[in-house]
XYZ file of C-alpha atoms in Angstrom:
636
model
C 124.681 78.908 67.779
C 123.750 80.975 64.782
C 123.980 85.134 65.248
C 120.468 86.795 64.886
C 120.392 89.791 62.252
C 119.549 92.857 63.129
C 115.863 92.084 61.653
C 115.568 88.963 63.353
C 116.982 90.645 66.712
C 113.555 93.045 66.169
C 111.201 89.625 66.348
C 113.254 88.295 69.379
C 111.820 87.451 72.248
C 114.900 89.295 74.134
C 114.682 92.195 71.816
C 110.840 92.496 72.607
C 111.337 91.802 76.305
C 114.192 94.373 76.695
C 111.925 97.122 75.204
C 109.062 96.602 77.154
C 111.092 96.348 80.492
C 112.518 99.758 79.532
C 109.041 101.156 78.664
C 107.324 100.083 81.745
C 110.184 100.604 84.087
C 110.619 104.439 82.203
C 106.907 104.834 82.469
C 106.695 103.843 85.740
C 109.224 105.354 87.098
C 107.594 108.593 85.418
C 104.736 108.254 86.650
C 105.091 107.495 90.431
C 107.491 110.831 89.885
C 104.575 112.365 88.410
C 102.681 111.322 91.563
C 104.903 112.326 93.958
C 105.238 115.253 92.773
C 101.434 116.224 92.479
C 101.470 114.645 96.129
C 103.976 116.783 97.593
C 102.967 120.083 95.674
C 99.635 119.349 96.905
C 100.507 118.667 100.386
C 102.649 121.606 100.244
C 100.017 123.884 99.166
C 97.466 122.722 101.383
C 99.982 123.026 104.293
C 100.571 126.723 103.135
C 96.964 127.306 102.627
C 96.227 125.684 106.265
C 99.004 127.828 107.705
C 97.450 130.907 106.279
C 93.796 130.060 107.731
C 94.883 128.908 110.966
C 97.461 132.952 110.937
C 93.818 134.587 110.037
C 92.180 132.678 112.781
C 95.060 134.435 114.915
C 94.140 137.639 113.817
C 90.990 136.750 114.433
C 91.360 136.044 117.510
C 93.665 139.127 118.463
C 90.723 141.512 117.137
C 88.585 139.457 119.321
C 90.599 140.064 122.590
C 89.659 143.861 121.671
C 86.149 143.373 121.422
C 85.797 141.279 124.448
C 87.486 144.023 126.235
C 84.964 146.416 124.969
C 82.176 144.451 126.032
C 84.238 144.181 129.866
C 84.200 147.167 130.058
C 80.561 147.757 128.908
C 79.415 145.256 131.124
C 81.455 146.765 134.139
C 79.785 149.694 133.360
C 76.269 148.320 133.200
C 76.724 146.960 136.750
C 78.195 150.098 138.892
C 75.600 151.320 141.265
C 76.557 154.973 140.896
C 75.734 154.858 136.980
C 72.531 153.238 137.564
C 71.620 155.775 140.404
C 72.613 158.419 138.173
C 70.522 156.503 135.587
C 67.108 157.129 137.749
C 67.882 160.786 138.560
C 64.606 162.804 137.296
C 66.594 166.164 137.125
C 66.602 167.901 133.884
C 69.658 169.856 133.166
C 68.042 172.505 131.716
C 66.928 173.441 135.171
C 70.831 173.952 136.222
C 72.280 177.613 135.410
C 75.095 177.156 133.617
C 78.105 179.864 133.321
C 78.355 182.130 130.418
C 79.668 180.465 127.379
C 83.074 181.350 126.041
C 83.697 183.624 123.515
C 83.400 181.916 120.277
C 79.960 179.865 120.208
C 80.520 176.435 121.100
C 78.339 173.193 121.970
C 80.615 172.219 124.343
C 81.527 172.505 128.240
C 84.311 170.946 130.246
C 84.270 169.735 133.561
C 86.176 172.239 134.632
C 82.866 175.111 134.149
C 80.636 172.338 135.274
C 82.135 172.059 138.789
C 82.198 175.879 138.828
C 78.239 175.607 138.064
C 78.234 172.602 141.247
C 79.361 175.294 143.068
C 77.392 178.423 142.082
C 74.315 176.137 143.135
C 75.353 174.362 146.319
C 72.042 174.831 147.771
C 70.105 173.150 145.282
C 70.797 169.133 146.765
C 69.899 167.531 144.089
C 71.219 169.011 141.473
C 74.719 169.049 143.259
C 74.360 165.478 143.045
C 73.734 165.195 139.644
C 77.101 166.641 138.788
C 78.565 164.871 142.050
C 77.632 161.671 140.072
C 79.066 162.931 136.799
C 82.339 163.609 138.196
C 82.089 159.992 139.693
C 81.149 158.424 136.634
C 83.854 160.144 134.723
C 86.397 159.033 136.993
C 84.967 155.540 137.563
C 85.170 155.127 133.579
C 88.702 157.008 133.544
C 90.297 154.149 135.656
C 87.903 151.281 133.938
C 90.035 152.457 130.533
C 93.669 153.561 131.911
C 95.072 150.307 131.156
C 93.366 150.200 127.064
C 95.196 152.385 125.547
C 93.436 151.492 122.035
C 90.308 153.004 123.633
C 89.845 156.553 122.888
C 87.067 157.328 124.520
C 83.711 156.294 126.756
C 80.497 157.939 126.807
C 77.655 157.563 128.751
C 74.469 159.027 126.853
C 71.611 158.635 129.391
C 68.206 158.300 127.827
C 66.060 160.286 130.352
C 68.839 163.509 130.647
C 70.429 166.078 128.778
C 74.010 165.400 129.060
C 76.879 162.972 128.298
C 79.335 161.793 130.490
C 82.926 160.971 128.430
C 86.298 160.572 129.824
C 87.684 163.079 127.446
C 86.338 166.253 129.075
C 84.300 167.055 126.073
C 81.083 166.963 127.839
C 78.375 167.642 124.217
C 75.365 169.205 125.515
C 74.150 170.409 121.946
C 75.167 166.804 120.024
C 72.128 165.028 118.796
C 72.850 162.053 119.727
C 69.484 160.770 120.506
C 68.286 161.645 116.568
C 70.988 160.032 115.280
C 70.297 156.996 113.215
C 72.579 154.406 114.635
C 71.393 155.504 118.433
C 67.525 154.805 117.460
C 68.351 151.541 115.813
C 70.361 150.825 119.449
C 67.084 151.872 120.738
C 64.958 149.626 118.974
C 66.821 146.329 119.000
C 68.930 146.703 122.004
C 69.597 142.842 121.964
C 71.721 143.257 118.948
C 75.668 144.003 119.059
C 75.861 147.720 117.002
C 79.347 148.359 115.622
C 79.626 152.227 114.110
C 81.770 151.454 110.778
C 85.141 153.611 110.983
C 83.945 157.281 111.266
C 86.163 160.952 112.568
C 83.735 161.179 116.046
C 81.984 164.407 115.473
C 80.771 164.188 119.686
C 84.603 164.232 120.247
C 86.568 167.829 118.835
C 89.906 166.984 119.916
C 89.426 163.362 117.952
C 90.214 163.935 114.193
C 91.133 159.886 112.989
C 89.077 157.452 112.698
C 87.998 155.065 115.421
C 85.204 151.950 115.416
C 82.388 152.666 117.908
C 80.703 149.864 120.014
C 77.280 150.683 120.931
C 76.088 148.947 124.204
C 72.349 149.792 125.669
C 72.482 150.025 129.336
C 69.188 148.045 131.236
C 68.299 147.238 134.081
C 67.193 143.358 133.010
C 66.644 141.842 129.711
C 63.211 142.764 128.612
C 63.391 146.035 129.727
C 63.882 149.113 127.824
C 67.134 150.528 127.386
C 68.485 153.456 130.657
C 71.549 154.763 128.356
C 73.689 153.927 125.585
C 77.493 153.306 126.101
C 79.820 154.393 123.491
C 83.127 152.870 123.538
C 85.422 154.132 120.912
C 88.319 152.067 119.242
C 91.190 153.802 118.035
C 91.053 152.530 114.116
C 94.778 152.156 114.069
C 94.269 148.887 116.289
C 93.182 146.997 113.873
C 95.732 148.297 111.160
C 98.640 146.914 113.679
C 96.915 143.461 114.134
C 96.515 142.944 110.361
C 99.805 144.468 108.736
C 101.470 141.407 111.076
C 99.723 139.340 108.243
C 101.972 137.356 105.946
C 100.652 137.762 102.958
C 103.264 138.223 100.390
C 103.146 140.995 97.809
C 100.016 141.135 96.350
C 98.082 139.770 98.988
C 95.413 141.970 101.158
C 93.172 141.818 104.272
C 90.152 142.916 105.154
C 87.021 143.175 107.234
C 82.926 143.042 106.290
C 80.074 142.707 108.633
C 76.962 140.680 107.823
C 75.894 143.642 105.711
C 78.940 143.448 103.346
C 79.973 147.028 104.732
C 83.467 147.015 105.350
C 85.025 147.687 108.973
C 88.655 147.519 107.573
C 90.524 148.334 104.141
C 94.198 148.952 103.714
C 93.274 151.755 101.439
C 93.667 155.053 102.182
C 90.475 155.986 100.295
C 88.312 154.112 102.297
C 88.831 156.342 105.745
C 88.233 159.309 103.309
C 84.750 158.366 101.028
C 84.371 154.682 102.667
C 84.460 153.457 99.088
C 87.133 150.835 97.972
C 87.664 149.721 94.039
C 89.005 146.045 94.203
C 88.758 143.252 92.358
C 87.644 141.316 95.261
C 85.166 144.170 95.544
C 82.910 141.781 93.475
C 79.695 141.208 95.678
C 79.291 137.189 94.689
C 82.938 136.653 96.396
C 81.219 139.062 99.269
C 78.488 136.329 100.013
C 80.353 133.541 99.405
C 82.362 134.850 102.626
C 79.272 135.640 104.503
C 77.497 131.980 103.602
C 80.720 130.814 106.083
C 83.086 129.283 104.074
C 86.445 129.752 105.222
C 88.547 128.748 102.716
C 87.983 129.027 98.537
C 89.641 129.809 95.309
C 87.637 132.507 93.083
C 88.431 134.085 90.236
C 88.618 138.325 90.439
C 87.539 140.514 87.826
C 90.303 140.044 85.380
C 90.489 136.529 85.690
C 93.343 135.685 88.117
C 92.510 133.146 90.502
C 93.201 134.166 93.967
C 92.740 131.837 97.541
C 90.213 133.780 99.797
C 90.349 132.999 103.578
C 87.670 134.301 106.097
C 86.874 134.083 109.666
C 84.830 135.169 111.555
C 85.197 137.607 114.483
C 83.539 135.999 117.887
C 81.441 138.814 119.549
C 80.580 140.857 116.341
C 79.330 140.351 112.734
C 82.523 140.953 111.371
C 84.479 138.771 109.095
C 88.122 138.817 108.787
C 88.665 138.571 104.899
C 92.169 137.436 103.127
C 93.037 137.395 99.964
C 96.510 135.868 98.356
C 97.192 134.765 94.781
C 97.060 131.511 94.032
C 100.102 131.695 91.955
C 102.361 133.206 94.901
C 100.809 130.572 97.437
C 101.190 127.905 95.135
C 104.644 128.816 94.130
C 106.763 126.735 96.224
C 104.512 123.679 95.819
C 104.608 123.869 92.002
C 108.822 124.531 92.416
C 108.740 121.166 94.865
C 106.970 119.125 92.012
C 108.775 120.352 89.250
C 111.781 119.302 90.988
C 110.580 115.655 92.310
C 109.638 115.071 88.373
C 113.148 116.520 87.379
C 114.767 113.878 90.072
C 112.279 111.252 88.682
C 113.793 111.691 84.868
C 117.153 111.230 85.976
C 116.617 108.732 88.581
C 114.790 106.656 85.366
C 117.536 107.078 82.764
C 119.806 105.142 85.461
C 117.918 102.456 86.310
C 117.087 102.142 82.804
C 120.352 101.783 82.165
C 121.710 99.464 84.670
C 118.551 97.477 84.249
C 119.460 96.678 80.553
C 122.577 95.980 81.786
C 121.920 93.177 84.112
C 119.589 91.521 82.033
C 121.573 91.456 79.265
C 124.198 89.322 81.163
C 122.154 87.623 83.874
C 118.582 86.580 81.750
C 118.817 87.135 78.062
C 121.629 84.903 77.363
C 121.094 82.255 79.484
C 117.439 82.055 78.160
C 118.631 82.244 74.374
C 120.665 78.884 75.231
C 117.695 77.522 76.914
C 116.020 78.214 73.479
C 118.933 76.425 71.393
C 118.379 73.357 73.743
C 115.113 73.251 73.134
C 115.595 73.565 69.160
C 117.469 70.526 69.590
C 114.681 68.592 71.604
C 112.404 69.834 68.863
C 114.200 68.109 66.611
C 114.774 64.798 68.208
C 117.575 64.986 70.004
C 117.021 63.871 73.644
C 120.750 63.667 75.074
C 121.069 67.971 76.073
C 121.592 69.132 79.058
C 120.660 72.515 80.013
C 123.581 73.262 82.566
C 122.301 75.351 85.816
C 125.243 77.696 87.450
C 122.303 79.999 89.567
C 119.938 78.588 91.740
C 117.817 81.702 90.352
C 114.215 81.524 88.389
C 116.060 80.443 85.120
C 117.706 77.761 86.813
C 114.585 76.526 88.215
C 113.150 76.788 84.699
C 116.811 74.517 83.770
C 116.275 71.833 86.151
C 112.720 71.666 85.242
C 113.747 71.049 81.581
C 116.096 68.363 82.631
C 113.970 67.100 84.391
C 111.482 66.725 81.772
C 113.673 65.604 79.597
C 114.460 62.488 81.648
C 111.028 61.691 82.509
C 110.071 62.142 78.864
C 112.884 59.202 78.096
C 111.542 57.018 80.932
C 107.842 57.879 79.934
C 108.313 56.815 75.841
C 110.814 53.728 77.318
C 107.973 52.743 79.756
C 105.566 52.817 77.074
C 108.011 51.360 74.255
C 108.602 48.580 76.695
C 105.899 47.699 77.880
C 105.477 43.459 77.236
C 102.901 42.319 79.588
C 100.481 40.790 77.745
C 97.608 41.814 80.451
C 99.270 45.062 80.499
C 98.782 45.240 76.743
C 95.086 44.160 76.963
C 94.524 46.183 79.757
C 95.953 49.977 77.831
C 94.111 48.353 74.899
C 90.626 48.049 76.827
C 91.462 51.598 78.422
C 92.144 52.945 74.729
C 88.362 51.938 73.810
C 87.292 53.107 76.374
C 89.059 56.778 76.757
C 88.297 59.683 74.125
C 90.946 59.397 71.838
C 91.254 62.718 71.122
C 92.098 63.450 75.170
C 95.510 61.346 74.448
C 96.696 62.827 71.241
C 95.949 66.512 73.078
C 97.686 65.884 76.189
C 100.601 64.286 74.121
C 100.549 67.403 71.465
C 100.500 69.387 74.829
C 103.131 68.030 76.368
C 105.141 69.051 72.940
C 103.863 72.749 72.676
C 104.636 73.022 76.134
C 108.247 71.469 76.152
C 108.831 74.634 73.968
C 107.432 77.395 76.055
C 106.565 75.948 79.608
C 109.154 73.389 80.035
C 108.399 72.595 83.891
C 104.569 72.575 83.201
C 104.848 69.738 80.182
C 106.731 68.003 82.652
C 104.350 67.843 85.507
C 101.616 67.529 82.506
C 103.577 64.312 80.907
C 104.442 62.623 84.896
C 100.124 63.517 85.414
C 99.848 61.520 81.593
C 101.625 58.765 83.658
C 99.708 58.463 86.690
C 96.085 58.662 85.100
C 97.346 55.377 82.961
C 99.242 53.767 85.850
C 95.627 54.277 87.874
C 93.781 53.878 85.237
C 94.923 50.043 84.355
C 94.960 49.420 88.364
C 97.128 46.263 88.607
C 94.317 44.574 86.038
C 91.895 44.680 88.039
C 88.187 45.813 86.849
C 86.746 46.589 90.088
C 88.708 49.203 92.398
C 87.766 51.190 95.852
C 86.024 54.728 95.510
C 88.884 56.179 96.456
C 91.248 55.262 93.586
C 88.702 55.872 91.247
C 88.564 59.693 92.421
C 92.150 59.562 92.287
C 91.808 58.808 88.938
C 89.878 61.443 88.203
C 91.899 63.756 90.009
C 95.037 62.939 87.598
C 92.575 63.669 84.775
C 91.695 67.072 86.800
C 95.499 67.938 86.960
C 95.878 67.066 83.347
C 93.010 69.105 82.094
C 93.592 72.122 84.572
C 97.366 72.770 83.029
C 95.380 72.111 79.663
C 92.743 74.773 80.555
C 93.680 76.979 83.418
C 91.359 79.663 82.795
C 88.319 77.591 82.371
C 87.325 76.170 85.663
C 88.850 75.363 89.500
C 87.877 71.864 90.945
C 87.273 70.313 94.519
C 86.869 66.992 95.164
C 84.994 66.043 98.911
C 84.057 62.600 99.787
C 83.289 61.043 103.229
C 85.367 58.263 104.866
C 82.610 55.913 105.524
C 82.566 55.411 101.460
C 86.041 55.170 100.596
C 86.429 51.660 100.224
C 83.395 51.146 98.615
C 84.261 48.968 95.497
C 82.779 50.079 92.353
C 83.156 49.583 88.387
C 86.353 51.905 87.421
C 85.968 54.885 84.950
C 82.739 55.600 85.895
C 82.979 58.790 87.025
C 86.218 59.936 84.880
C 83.558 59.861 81.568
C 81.419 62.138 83.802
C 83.940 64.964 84.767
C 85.379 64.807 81.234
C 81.825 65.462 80.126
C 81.096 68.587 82.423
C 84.473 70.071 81.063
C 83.788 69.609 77.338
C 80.081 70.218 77.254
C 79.288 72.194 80.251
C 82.689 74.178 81.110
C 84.202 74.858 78.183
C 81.417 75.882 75.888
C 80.454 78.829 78.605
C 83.183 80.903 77.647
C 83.810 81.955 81.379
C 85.630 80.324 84.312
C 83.504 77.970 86.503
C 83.467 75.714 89.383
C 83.739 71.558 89.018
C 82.977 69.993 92.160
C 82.875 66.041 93.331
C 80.708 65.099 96.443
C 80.568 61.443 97.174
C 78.452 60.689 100.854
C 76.262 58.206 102.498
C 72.395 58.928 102.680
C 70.684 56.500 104.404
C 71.203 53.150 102.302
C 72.135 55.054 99.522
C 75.597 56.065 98.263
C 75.773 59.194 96.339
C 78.945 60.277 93.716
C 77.573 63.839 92.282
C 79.493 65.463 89.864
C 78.569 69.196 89.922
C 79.435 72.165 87.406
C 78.262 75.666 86.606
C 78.412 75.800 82.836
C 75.644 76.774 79.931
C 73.600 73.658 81.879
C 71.063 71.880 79.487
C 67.362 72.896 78.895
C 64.268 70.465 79.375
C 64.615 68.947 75.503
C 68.418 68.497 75.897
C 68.365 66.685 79.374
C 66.003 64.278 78.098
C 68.691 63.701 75.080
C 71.421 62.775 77.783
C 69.003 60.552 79.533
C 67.456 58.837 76.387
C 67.915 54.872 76.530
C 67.789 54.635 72.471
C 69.614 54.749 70.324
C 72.685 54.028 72.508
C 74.604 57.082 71.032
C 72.586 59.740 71.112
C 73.819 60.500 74.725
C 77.805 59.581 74.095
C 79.925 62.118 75.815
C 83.358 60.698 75.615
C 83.719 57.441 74.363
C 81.760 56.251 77.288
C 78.198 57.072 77.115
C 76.066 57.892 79.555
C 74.095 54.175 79.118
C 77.006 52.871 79.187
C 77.869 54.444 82.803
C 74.306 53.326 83.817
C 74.252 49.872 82.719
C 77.388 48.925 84.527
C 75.981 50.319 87.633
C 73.113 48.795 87.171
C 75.236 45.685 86.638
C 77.411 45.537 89.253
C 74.794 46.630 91.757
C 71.314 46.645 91.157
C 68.255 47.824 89.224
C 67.798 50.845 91.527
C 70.498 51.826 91.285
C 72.149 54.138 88.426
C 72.801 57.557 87.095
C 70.440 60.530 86.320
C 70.945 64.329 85.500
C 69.799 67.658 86.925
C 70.472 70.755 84.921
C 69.125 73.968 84.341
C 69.920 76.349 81.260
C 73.350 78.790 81.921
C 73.176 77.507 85.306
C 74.796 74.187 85.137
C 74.300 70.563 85.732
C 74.585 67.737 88.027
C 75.050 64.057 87.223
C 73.969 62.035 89.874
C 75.438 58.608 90.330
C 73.206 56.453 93.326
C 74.164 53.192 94.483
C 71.961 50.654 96.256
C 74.232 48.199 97.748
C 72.719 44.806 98.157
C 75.431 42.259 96.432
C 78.684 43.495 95.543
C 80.545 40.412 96.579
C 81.877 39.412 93.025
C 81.834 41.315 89.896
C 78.944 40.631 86.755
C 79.294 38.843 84.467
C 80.603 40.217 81.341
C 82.575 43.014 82.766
């Protein structure tokens, strides 16, 4: 075998094969890495990102437990009979003398000089049980809040009197807390939940830190108008311990807004003092975008850096619970997992690259590049090699197929060299007039081109060759069963569908009542072979041939059916013209011819016509009136 230089190695089919193995494999490979790895990371950060939402909702829900206490113990409060008797009292305090106030002016009393008033005045009833109800009321909202220690204080500002009831024995006769603007707004809409932002409680002296008020009106049903107003006050710290359990790395922040974008929470010192934060996220479009309800975003801040936002919202309130985390630091171990799958990709490439090139070195390439020398020799006449077979693998397969077709190629040119029957001769020779010519020399030149490249398919292509001539010449006889002659045409089918695999598909259906029906033979071969040339192959796409053969009534139908260009009106009447005789020749056998021999061997009624429409396709007909069939015509 002669060595392949290094230039002819480059136009190799082993050298080209091996390079684009490597490439696709490598690319591949890379790729699926690529994948993964965008899979993973993405996975990864939507697991972290899902994790963080469902910690917020939490939080959420933690700051929620608050609130619903708040509005227990609201509720609680609404409901005791000795607040709502103490509710419809008509005494004024102003009519109740109380003891001299202390030295330094103050606006405050305790308990403690109240009872001492309760006393001085025993003998006015009902004022002793106004403060008999007070004291009540202070100790009925004592032991309401003794568990809650987050609650700082209650008070009960009653609409119709002058004074407060608290649990913190600060009891603010001179607060205005009827002219204040958040009490008048509780007035007005007493359906609404009113949450006082974080303020220092100016009602309460011995409260300086923050707390968040909850501002419940007291009435007696729905509609009606509002008795008292029930301050609860939450120690501001609460909601400092529920949100610093946050995980939210180092740059990452929480907060809270209401519906008004005022903020209930800020980890910023500043904020208790002037209520004014300076953020990025302080940016009022990220604001609304929390407050339209989505949960979950990316936005960009103020200097550019993209940051995931998480919200949501607090049940009971207005209040949204507001995080914000970088997307870098969220990201980061989903960027470190892909980074590492493509890393493990590269390397896991290079080896199968490697061993790949290996194996097919030894197990394909050379094996194929003898293949290739035995074929060189069949090129060149030589028909005693042997391709020897050690694998029962694809390339043996593709071995034993070239034997093969080697040996059926020598019985195929020693059938034909051979062949002395004189009918036989006249027989092939009537066949040869009657068969394109051209259909021959391209099967044959077919069956060559193939032996090169396809050597299993020239095979089956030159045993097909066979059959359609062993069929065709049918023992000598002219007249053969329907059957065969669709048999016939299937060989031809076979033959032209290795030929031209992309061009059509076939199906051949034909009823059992008209299988033996003796006709003419190749009269429906010139047909098919005319839908492939004129009507298949000339549409440039793949169609459908199909064969029906049935009984209707008296008549027997063979239809041969494609979906080609078809034939317009001025065409079809070409194909159907009776003069001259070759104006309508498809294949050697023209269409007059076809009819004429029907007509024939059966009768005048009987014959072929066409039915075609343009870049549809076409259908020639074939209808047979069977009245004497008993012997054949003369002259065929």
């Amino acid at each position: 075998m002669k060595k392949l230089s290094l230039r002819g190695m480059r136009h190799s089919l082993m050298f080209r094969v091996t390079i684009i193995i490597f490439i696709v494999i490598l690319a591949a490979i890379l790729i699926l890495s690529f994948y993964a790895g965008n899979v993973l990371s993405s996975y990864s950060f939507q697991t972290a990102r899902e994790d963080s939402l469902q910690l917020f909702e939490q939080s959420g829900q933690h700051i929620t437990t608050y609130i619903n206490t708040m509005e227990n113990i609201a509720v609680a409060s609404a409901r005791d009979s000795t607040i709502l008797g103490h509710l419809f009292t008509k005494t004024s305090i102003s009519k109740i003398k109380l003891p001299a106030a202390p030295v330094e002016e103050s606006a405050y009393y305790s308990y403690e000089d109240l009872e001492a008033a309760l006393m001085w005045e025993e003998h006015e009833k009902d004022e002793s049980r106004y403060y008999t109800d007070m004291v009540s009321i202070k100790a009925f909202l004592i032991n309401l809040t003794a568990a809650q220690e987050n609650i700082e204080c209650v008070t009960l500002v009653p609409e119709a009197h002058d004074h407060p009831v608290d649990t913190r024995n600060a009891v603010g006769t001179k607060y205005p807390y009827k002219e204040q603007a958040w009490y008048q707004d509780a007035l007005t809409h007493p359906d609404k939940k009113s949450f006082m932002s974080p303020h220092i409680p100016e009602y309460l002296p011995a409260v300086d830190y923050p707390v968040i008020t909850y501002i419940y009106p007291i009435r007696m049903y729905e509609s009606s108008t509002p008795l008292a107003m029930l301050l609860i006050d939450l120690n501001y710290s609460t909601l400092e311990s529920i949100l610093s359990d946050l995980s939210l790395g180092d740059s990452g922040y929480a907060f809270i807004v209401n519906s008004a974008g005022e903020y209930i929470y800020y980890p910023d010192d500043r904020f208790l003092s002037t209520g004014q934060v300076e953020t990025p996220f302080a940016d009022a479009a990220y604001i609304d975008t929390v407050l339209q309800g989505n949960s979950s975003f990316i936005a960009q801040d103020e200097k550019g850096i993209e940051n995931v936002v998480f919200s949501t919202s607090v049940d009971g309130t207005d209040w949204y619970l507001v995080g914000v985390i970088p997307y870098d630091q969220l990201n980061a171990p989903a960027t470190s997992l892909r980074n590492t799958q493509i890393i493990i990709g590269l390397v896991v490439a290079g080896l199968v690259c490697a061993l790949l090139y290996v194996f097919f070195r030894s197990s394909v390439f050379t094996r194929l590049q003898r293949l290739r020398s035995h074929m060189a020799e069949v090129e060149n006449g030589d028909l005693n090699v042997s391709f020897e077979t050690r694998r029962d693998d694809e390339i043996g397969k593709l071995g034993e197929g070239f034997n093969t077709m080697i040996v059926r190629l020598k019985l195929l040119i020693e059938d034909i060299t051979n062949t002395q029957n004189q009918k036989r001769k006249a027989e092939f020779a009537a066949l040869q007039s009657q068969i394109n010519p051209h259909f021959l020399y391209n099967t044959l030149d077919s069956i060559v081109w193939m032996a090169e490249t396809n050597p299993a398919g020239a095979s089956e292509m030159a045993y097909l060759l066979g059959t359609f001539f062993r069929q065709s010449l049918s023992g000598g006889n002219d007249i053969i069963p329907l059957c065969q002659e669709l048999a016939i045409v299937e060989a031809y089918l076979k033959i032209q569908r290795i030929r031209y695999e992309s061009y059509f598909d076939y199906e051949i259906h034909f009823t059992q009542d008209v299988a033996n029906i003796p006709l003419p033979k190749l009269i429906v071969q010139p047909l098919v072979e005319n839908a492939i040339y004129h009507g298949i192959k000339q549409s440039g796409r793949k169609c459908m041939l199909s064969i029906y053969a049935f009984r209707f009534e008296d008549c027997v139908y063979i239809q041969v059916v494609d979906d080609g260009v078809g034939m317009t009106g001025e065409e079809l009447k070409k194909v159907m013209k009776k003069t001259p005789p070759k104006v309508s020749r498809m294949n050697g056998v023209g269409a007059r011819n076809v009819d004429n021999r029907i007509k024939l061997y059966f009768t005048e009624k009987s014959g072929l016509a066409y039915f075609s429409h343009k870049d549809k396709g076409t259908v020639a007909c074939i209808y047979i009136y069977q009245e004497n069939t008993s012997e054949e015509p003369a002259g065929e």
